[in-house]
Short mmCIF file of C-alpha atoms in Angstrom, two decimals:
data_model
loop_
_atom_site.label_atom_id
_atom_site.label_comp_id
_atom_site.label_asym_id
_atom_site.label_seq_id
_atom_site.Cartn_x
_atom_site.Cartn_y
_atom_site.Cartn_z
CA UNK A 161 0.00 0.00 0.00
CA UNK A 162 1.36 3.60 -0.78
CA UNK A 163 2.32 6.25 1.74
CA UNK A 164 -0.86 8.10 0.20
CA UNK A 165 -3.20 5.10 0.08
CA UNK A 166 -2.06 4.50 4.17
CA UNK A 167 -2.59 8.18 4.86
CA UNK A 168 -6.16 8.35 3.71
CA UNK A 169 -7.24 4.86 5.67
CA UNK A 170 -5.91 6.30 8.58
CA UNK A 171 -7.09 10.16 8.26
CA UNK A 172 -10.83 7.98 7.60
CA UNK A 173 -9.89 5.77 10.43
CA UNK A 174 -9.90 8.95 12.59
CA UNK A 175 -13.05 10.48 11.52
CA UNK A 176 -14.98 7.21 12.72
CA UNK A 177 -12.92 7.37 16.24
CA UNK A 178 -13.04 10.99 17.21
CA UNK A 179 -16.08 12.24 15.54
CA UNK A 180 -18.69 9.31 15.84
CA UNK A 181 -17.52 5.94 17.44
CA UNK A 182 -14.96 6.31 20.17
CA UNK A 183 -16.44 3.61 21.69
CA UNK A 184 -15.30 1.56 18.65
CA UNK A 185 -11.54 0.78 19.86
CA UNK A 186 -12.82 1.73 23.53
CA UNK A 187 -11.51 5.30 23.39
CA UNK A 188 -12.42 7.93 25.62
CA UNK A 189 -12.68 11.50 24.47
CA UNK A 190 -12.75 14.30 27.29
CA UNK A 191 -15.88 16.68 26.62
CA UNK A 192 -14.02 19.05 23.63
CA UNK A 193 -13.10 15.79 22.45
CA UNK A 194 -9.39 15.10 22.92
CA UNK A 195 -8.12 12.21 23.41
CA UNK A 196 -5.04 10.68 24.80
CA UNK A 197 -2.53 9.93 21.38
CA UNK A 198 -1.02 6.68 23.44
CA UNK A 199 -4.51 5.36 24.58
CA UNK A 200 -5.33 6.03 20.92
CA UNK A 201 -2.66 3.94 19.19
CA UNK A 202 -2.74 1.19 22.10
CA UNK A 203 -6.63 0.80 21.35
CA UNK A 204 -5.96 0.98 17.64
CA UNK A 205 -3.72 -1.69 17.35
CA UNK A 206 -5.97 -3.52 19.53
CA UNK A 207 -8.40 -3.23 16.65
CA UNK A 208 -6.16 -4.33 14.33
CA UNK A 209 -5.36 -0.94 12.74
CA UNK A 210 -1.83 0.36 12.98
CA UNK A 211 -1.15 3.65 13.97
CA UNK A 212 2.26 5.31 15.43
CA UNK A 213 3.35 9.46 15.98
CA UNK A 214 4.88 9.65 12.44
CA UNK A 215 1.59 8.58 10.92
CA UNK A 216 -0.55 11.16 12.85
CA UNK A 217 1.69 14.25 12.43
CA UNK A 218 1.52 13.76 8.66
CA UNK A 219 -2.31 13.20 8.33
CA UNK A 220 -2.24 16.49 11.20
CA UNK A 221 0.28 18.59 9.11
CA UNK A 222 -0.90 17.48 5.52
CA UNK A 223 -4.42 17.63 5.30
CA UNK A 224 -5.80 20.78 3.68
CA UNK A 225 -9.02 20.46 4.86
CA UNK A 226 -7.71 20.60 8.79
CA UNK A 227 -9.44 18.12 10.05
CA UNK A 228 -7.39 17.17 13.19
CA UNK A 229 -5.10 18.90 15.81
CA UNK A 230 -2.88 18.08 18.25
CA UNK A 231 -2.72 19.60 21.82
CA UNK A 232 -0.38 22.63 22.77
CA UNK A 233 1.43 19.50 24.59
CA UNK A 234 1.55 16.98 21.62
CA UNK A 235 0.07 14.48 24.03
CA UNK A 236 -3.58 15.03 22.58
CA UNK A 237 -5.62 14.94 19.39
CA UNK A 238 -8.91 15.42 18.75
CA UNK A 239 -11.27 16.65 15.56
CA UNK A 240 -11.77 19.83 14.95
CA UNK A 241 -15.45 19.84 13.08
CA UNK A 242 -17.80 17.08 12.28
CA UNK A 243 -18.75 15.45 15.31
CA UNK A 244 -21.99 13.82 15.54
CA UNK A 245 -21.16 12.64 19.44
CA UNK A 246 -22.33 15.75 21.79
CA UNK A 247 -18.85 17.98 22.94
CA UNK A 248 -18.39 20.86 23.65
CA UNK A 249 -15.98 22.67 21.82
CA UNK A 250 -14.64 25.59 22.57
CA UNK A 251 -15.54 27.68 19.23
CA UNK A 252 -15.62 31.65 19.65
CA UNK A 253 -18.41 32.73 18.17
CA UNK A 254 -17.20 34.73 15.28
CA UNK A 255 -19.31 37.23 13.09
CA UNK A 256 -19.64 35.78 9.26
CA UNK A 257 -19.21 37.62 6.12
CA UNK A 258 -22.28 38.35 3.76
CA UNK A 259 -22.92 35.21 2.41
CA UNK A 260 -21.80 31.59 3.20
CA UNK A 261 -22.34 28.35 0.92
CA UNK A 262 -23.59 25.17 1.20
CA UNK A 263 -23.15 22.17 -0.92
CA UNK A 264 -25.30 19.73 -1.26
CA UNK A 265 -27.27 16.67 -3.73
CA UNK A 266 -30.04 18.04 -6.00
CA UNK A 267 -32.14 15.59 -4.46
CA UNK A 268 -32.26 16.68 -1.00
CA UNK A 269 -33.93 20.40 -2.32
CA UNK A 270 -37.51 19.62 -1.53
CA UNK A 271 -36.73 18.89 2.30
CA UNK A 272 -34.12 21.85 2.29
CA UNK A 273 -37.07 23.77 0.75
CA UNK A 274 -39.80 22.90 2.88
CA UNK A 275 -37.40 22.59 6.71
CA UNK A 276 -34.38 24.22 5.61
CA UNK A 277 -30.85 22.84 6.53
CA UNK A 278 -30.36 20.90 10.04
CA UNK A 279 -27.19 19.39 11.38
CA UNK A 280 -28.60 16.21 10.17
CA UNK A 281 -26.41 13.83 12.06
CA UNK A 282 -23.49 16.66 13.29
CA UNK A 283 -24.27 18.76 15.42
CA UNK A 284 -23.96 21.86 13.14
CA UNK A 285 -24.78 22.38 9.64
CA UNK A 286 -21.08 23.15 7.49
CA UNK A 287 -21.15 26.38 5.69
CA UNK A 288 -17.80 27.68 3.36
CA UNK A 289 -16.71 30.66 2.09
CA UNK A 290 -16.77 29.68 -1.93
CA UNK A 291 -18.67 28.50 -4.42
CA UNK A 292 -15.76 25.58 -5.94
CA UNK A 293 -15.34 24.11 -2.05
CA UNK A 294 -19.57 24.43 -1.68
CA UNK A 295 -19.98 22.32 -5.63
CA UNK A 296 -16.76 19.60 -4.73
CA UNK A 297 -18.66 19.00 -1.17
CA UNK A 298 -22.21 18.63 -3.19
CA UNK A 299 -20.60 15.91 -5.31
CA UNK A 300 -19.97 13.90 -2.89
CA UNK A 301 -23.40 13.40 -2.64
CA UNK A 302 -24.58 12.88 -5.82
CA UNK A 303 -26.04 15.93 -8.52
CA UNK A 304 -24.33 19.16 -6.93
CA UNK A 305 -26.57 21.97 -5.67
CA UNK A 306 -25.01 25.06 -4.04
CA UNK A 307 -27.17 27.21 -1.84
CA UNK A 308 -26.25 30.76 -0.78
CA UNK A 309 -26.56 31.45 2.87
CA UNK A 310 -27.51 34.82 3.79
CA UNK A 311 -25.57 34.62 7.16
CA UNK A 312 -24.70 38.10 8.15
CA UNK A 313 -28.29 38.51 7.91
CA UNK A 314 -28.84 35.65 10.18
CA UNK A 315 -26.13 36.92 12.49
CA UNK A 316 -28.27 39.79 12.79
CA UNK A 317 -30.62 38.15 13.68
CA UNK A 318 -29.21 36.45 16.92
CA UNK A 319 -27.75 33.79 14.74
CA UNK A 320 -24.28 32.27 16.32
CA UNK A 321 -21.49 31.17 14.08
CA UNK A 322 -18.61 29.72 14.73
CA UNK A 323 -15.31 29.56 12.59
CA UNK A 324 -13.29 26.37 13.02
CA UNK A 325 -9.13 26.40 11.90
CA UNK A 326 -9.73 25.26 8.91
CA UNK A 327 -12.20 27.96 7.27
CA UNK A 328 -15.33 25.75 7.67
CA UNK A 329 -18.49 28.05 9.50
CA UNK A 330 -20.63 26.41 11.67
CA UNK A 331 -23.92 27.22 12.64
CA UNK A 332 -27.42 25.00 14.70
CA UNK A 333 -29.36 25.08 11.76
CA UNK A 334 -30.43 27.74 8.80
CA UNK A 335 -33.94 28.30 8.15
CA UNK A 336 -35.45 28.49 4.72
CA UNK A 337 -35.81 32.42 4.71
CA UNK A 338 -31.96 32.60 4.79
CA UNK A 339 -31.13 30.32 1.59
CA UNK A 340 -30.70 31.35 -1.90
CA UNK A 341 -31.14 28.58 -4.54
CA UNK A 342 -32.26 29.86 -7.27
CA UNK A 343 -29.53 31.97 -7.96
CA UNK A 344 -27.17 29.47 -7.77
CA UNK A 345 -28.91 26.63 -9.91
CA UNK A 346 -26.54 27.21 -13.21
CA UNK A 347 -23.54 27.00 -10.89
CA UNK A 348 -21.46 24.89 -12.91
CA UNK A 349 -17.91 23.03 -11.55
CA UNK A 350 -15.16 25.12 -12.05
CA UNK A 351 -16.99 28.16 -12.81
#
């Protein structure tokens, strides 16, 4: 297996452990959701997946999208966004620009259009600051939609959003009144 191939399984590996299934390899996460990096590769290799420092700095340091950190102390790691276990982390709330974006699969517009967007199973709905980032999440999901977020107007509102390290907004939920679609529908990639 390639040094990229191994890097991906294990950055994947990591989402599943310290965003939604500690319990998988017996981990415990403290309440912003750090855990300890020697329980972490003990219980790991426990579970038959092989983990050491070297490994975890480089999906830490490499990933663009800034998934993970590591503790002032190096002894920690946690994720940064994406949980769908309750924490609580400690996010400043921040004050957003204009507009925010969401990407998302064509066929999910009547329920976005009827309820709006919900954390589904996170516990905040994932906003970005471009278009490109907004249509490369929505394929992921199938036919790409983009919807335009009118968060400073939300903010205004009483709204809270919160910034993570890695440029990625968060916010509870965004009610219909607040998305754009229509705008957006010719939104082609790349464009």
């Amino acid at each position: 297996m390639d040094v990229d191939n191994r890097l991906v399984r294990i950055s994947k590996f990591l989402s599943l452990v310290l965003r939604h299934k500690p319990e998988h390899i017996g981990l415990t996460l403290d309440a912003e959701g750090w855990a300890d990096i020697e329980e972490l590769i003990k219980n790991s290799l426990e579970s038959g997946v092989v983990l050491d420092r070297p490994a975890l700095r480089q999906v830490v340091e490499q990933a663009e999208k800034k998934r993970f950190s590591f503790s002032e102390d190096g002894k920690r790691i946690r994720a940064n966004y994406g949980h769908s276990i309750p924490l609580s982390l400690r996010e400043e709330s921040a004050e957003p620009p204009e507009f925010l974006f969401h990407g998302t699969a064509k066929r999910y517009l009547p329920s976005i259009e009827s309820n709006g967007l919900g954390p589904g199973n996170r516990q905040y709905v994932h906003l970005v600051e471009d278009e490109k980032t907004a249509v490369d999440v929505g394929h992921r999901h199938g036919e790409p939609v983009v919807l335009m977020i009118k968060a400073h107007e939300m903010y205004e509102k009483g709204y809270e959003f919160f910034k993570t390290e890695s440029a990625i907004w968060l916010t509870k939920d965004v009610p219909v009144e607040y998305i754009e679609i229509e705008g957006l529908k010719g939104l082609k990639e790349g464009s």
